[in-house]
């Protein structure tokens, strides 16, 4: 099997290294908008670098991994689908809902195979939480709390093209709210603050956000996020039911300190970022893609699943702008 990978920045380099280690992935063909960067990575991994993105398609591959900047995702996914290539794409498929729907229509029209990168579905803690909820061990679920806190803001250039805190960051929490509970989001109410660094205001984004989601069975979900958590990278999910409650992401590296006299000590080595925290999950999702291409497994996150999470993020952005609750059915025809 020969896999093409487009985009050799931070996440693309991580994916390339994971595929290079995978015994069933075969050979790698790398490309980037900066060919020199792809060549350097190919040299380190024993892969092949293509002089241009176009040549990934003309030289021929059996599957494609799209890990470039967001603005390039839609075109590459559609091009791969039309060429009969199974494709793995980092989220999002497109910067907005209308273009996301257009991509999915194109992929569906040709019967394309598409897996979207929501890596938390492969994290051991989240998978265990899902099993506990689905088994009834927690009883009737009444409250879910999620949070994603980055230790420092991303570069201004990244913010301008990211789609905003809800679409770029909290969309993972929204995916987990659906995936872990097995329920759909019916309504959202969201707000945000841009009181932090000026680059957020300049990008029309917020540095801190909160949303209340009402699921279709009445379960309440609170989701908070920030780009300014100096203590470290903190991603957690708490699920409370009538019988018990559990937490994902709570371990000896969680960057939080207790003020109780007999509370646990502060983390001596807090998580520094998403690649470190979710490294095993990223490896597992690429392994799942290889199995999918080989016809040995089901699709763990297809375009429809990605669309559902993105729709919640879009509803939150609309709620924040218009300062009102938004029902998901309002976005059904977009």
PDB file of N, CA and C in Angstrom, residues 125-144 176-183 215 217 219 237-241 243-248:
ATOM      1  N   UNK A 125      -9.546   6.825  27.892  1.00  0.00           N
ATOM      2  CA  UNK A 125     -10.468   7.344  28.890  1.00  0.00           C
ATOM      3  C   UNK A 125     -11.849   7.617  28.330  1.00  0.00           C
ATOM      4  N   UNK A 126     -11.909   8.242  27.168  1.00  0.00           N
ATOM      5  CA  UNK A 126     -13.205   8.533  26.560  1.00  0.00           C
ATOM      6  C   UNK A 126     -13.922   7.254  26.142  1.00  0.00           C
ATOM      7  N   UNK A 127     -13.168   6.274  25.667  1.00  0.00           N
ATOM      8  CA  UNK A 127     -13.789   5.014  25.262  1.00  0.00           C
ATOM      9  C   UNK A 127     -14.391   4.293  26.476  1.00  0.00           C
ATOM     10  N   UNK A 128     -13.683   4.332  27.601  1.00  0.00           N
ATOM     11  CA  UNK A 128     -14.226   3.717  28.813  1.00  0.00           C
ATOM     12  C   UNK A 128     -15.473   4.443  29.286  1.00  0.00           C
ATOM     13  N   UNK A 129     -15.446   5.772  29.233  1.00  0.00           N
ATOM     14  CA  UNK A 129     -16.624   6.553  29.630  1.00  0.00           C
ATOM     15  C   UNK A 129     -17.826   6.194  28.766  1.00  0.00           C
ATOM     16  N   UNK A 130     -17.590   6.047  27.479  1.00  0.00           N
ATOM     17  CA  UNK A 130     -18.681   5.671  26.566  1.00  0.00           C
ATOM     18  C   UNK A 130     -19.276   4.322  26.955  1.00  0.00           C
ATOM     19  N   UNK A 131     -18.418   3.365  27.265  1.00  0.00           N
ATOM     20  CA  UNK A 131     -18.894   2.041  27.648  1.00  0.00           C
ATOM     21  C   UNK A 131     -19.713   2.109  28.934  1.00  0.00           C
ATOM     22  N   UNK A 132     -19.275   2.913  29.901  1.00  0.00           N
ATOM     23  CA  UNK A 132     -20.001   3.033  31.158  1.00  0.00           C
ATOM     24  C   UNK A 132     -21.361   3.678  30.959  1.00  0.00           C
ATOM     25  N   UNK A 133     -21.418   4.722  30.135  1.00  0.00           N
ATOM     26  CA  UNK A 133     -22.703   5.379  29.869  1.00  0.00           C
ATOM     27  C   UNK A 133     -23.643   4.421  29.156  1.00  0.00           C
ATOM     28  N   UNK A 134     -23.141   3.774  28.100  1.00  0.00           N
ATOM     29  CA  UNK A 134     -23.993   2.889  27.301  1.00  0.00           C
ATOM     30  C   UNK A 134     -24.447   1.658  28.089  1.00  0.00           C
ATOM     31  N   UNK A 135     -23.632   1.209  29.064  1.00  0.00           N
ATOM     32  CA  UNK A 135     -24.003   0.023  29.843  1.00  0.00           C
ATOM     33  C   UNK A 135     -25.028   0.327  30.925  1.00  0.00           C
ATOM     34  N   UNK A 136     -25.229   1.620  31.210  1.00  0.00           N
ATOM     35  CA  UNK A 136     -26.150   1.998  32.272  1.00  0.00           C
ATOM     36  C   UNK A 136     -25.508   2.078  33.640  1.00  0.00           C
ATOM     37  N   UNK A 137     -24.182   1.938  33.707  1.00  0.00           N
ATOM     38  CA  UNK A 137     -23.494   1.932  35.006  1.00  0.00           C
ATOM     39  C   UNK A 137     -23.663   3.242  35.768  1.00  0.00           C
ATOM     40  N   UNK A 138     -23.851   4.345  35.045  1.00  0.00           N
ATOM     41  CA  UNK A 138     -24.005   5.641  35.705  1.00  0.00           C
ATOM     42  C   UNK A 138     -25.466   5.949  36.023  1.00  0.00           C
ATOM     43  N   UNK A 139     -26.376   5.111  35.559  1.00  0.00           N
ATOM     44  CA  UNK A 139     -27.794   5.421  35.688  1.00  0.00           C
ATOM     45  C   UNK A 139     -28.201   6.479  34.688  1.00  0.00           C
ATOM     46  N   UNK A 140     -29.355   7.099  34.927  1.00  0.00           N
ATOM     47  CA  UNK A 140     -29.790   8.159  34.014  1.00  0.00           C
ATOM     48  C   UNK A 140     -28.795   9.300  34.050  1.00  0.00           C
ATOM     49  N   UNK A 141     -28.247   9.631  32.895  1.00  0.00           N
ATOM     50  CA  UNK A 141     -27.268  10.721  32.806  1.00  0.00           C
ATOM     51  C   UNK A 141     -28.015  12.048  32.863  1.00  0.00           C
ATOM     52  N   UNK A 142     -27.604  12.931  33.765  1.00  0.00           N
ATOM     53  CA  UNK A 142     -28.293  14.219  33.864  1.00  0.00           C
ATOM     54  C   UNK A 142     -27.381  15.405  33.547  1.00  0.00           C
ATOM     55  N   UNK A 143     -26.059  15.257  33.789  1.00  0.00           N
ATOM     56  CA  UNK A 143     -25.151  16.383  33.586  1.00  0.00           C
ATOM     57  C   UNK A 143     -23.836  15.904  32.978  1.00  0.00           C
ATOM     58  N   UNK A 144     -23.365  16.667  31.993  1.00  0.00           N
ATOM     59  CA  UNK A 144     -22.052  16.416  31.397  1.00  0.00           C
ATOM     60  C   UNK A 144     -21.300  17.743  31.399  1.00  0.00           C
ATOM     61  N   UNK A 176     -17.533  14.630  21.306  1.00  0.00           N
ATOM     62  CA  UNK A 176     -17.560  13.717  22.441  1.00  0.00           C
ATOM     63  C   UNK A 176     -18.918  13.707  23.133  1.00  0.00           C
ATOM     64  N   UNK A 177     -19.576  14.858  23.194  1.00  0.00           N
ATOM     65  CA  UNK A 177     -20.911  14.892  23.809  1.00  0.00           C
ATOM     66  C   UNK A 177     -21.848  13.938  23.090  1.00  0.00           C
ATOM     67  N   UNK A 178     -21.763  13.885  21.779  1.00  0.00           N
ATOM     68  CA  UNK A 178     -22.603  12.981  20.984  1.00  0.00           C
ATOM     69  C   UNK A 178     -22.112  11.536  21.092  1.00  0.00           C
ATOM     70  N   UNK A 179     -20.804  11.351  20.901  1.00  0.00           N
ATOM     71  CA  UNK A 179     -20.252  10.006  20.785  1.00  0.00           C
ATOM     72  C   UNK A 179     -20.326   9.231  22.103  1.00  0.00           C
ATOM     73  N   UNK A 180     -20.029   9.909  23.202  1.00  0.00           N
ATOM     74  CA  UNK A 180     -20.045   9.235  24.496  1.00  0.00           C
ATOM     75  C   UNK A 180     -21.466   8.947  24.951  1.00  0.00           C
ATOM     76  N   UNK A 181     -22.370   9.920  24.804  1.00  0.00           N
ATOM     77  CA  UNK A 181     -23.729   9.744  25.319  1.00  0.00           C
ATOM     78  C   UNK A 181     -24.653   9.006  24.365  1.00  0.00           C
ATOM     79  N   UNK A 182     -24.365   9.053  23.071  1.00  0.00           N
ATOM     80  CA  UNK A 182     -25.259   8.452  22.095  1.00  0.00           C
ATOM     81  C   UNK A 182     -26.488   9.291  21.810  1.00  0.00           C
ATOM     82  N   UNK A 183     -26.476  10.548  22.225  1.00  0.00           N
ATOM     83  CA  UNK A 183     -27.617  11.445  22.017  1.00  0.00           C
ATOM     84  C   UNK A 183     -27.239  12.569  21.062  1.00  0.00           C
ATOM     85  N   UNK A 215     -29.302  18.158  25.274  1.00  0.00           N
ATOM     86  CA  UNK A 215     -29.404  16.982  24.418  1.00  0.00           C
ATOM     87  C   UNK A 215     -30.870  16.601  24.215  1.00  0.00           C
ATOM     88  N   UNK A 217     -32.535  14.154  25.009  1.00  0.00           N
ATOM     89  CA  UNK A 217     -33.228  13.489  26.107  1.00  0.00           C
ATOM     90  C   UNK A 217     -33.280  14.357  27.355  1.00  0.00           C
ATOM     91  N   UNK A 219     -30.626  15.803  28.847  1.00  0.00           N
ATOM     92  CA  UNK A 219     -29.336  15.910  29.527  1.00  0.00           C
ATOM     93  C   UNK A 219     -28.707  17.270  29.230  1.00  0.00           C
ATOM     94  N   UNK A 237     -13.601  15.614  30.678  1.00  0.00           N
ATOM     95  CA  UNK A 237     -15.033  15.408  30.512  1.00  0.00           C
ATOM     96  C   UNK A 237     -15.542  14.711  31.764  1.00  0.00           C
ATOM     97  N   UNK A 238     -16.561  15.281  32.383  1.00  0.00           N
ATOM     98  CA  UNK A 238     -17.171  14.686  33.569  1.00  0.00           C
ATOM     99  C   UNK A 238     -18.608  14.311  33.230  1.00  0.00           C
ATOM    100  N   UNK A 239     -18.995  13.114  33.631  1.00  0.00           N
ATOM    101  CA  UNK A 239     -20.337  12.617  33.346  1.00  0.00           C
ATOM    102  C   UNK A 239     -20.987  12.198  34.650  1.00  0.00           C
ATOM    103  N   UNK A 240     -22.126  12.812  34.970  1.00  0.00           N
ATOM    104  CA  UNK A 240     -22.806  12.563  36.237  1.00  0.00           C
ATOM    105  C   UNK A 240     -24.174  11.953  35.980  1.00  0.00           C
ATOM    106  N   UNK A 241     -24.412  10.808  36.612  1.00  0.00           N
ATOM    107  CA  UNK A 241     -25.703  10.143  36.499  1.00  0.00           C
ATOM    108  C   UNK A 241     -26.331   9.946  37.863  1.00  0.00           C
ATOM    109  N   UNK A 243     -26.660   7.242  39.424  1.00  0.00           N
ATOM    110  CA  UNK A 243     -25.997   6.187  40.182  1.00  0.00           C
ATOM    111  C   UNK A 243     -24.519   6.459  40.460  1.00  0.00           C
ATOM    112  N   UNK A 244     -23.853   7.179  39.567  1.00  0.00           N
ATOM    113  CA  UNK A 244     -22.411   7.360  39.720  1.00  0.00           C
ATOM    114  C   UNK A 244     -21.952   8.495  38.807  1.00  0.00           C
ATOM    115  N   UNK A 245     -20.701   8.925  38.979  1.00  0.00           N
ATOM    116  CA  UNK A 245     -20.125   9.885  38.054  1.00  0.00           C
ATOM    117  C   UNK A 245     -18.653   9.563  37.819  1.00  0.00           C
ATOM    118  N   UNK A 246     -18.184   9.879  36.603  1.00  0.00           N
ATOM    119  CA  UNK A 246     -16.806   9.576  36.218  1.00  0.00           C
ATOM    120  C   UNK A 246     -16.203  10.793  35.524  1.00  0.00           C
ATOM    121  N   UNK A 247     -14.870  10.770  35.405  1.00  0.00           N
ATOM    122  CA  UNK A 247     -14.158  11.868  34.750  1.00  0.00           C
ATOM    123  C   UNK A 247     -13.128  11.307  33.787  1.00  0.00           C
ATOM    124  N   UNK A 248     -13.043  11.876  32.589  1.00  0.00           N
ATOM    125  CA  UNK A 248     -11.974  11.589  31.634  1.00  0.00           C
ATOM    126  C   UNK A 248     -10.938  12.713  31.743  1.00  0.00           C
TER     127      UNK A 248
END
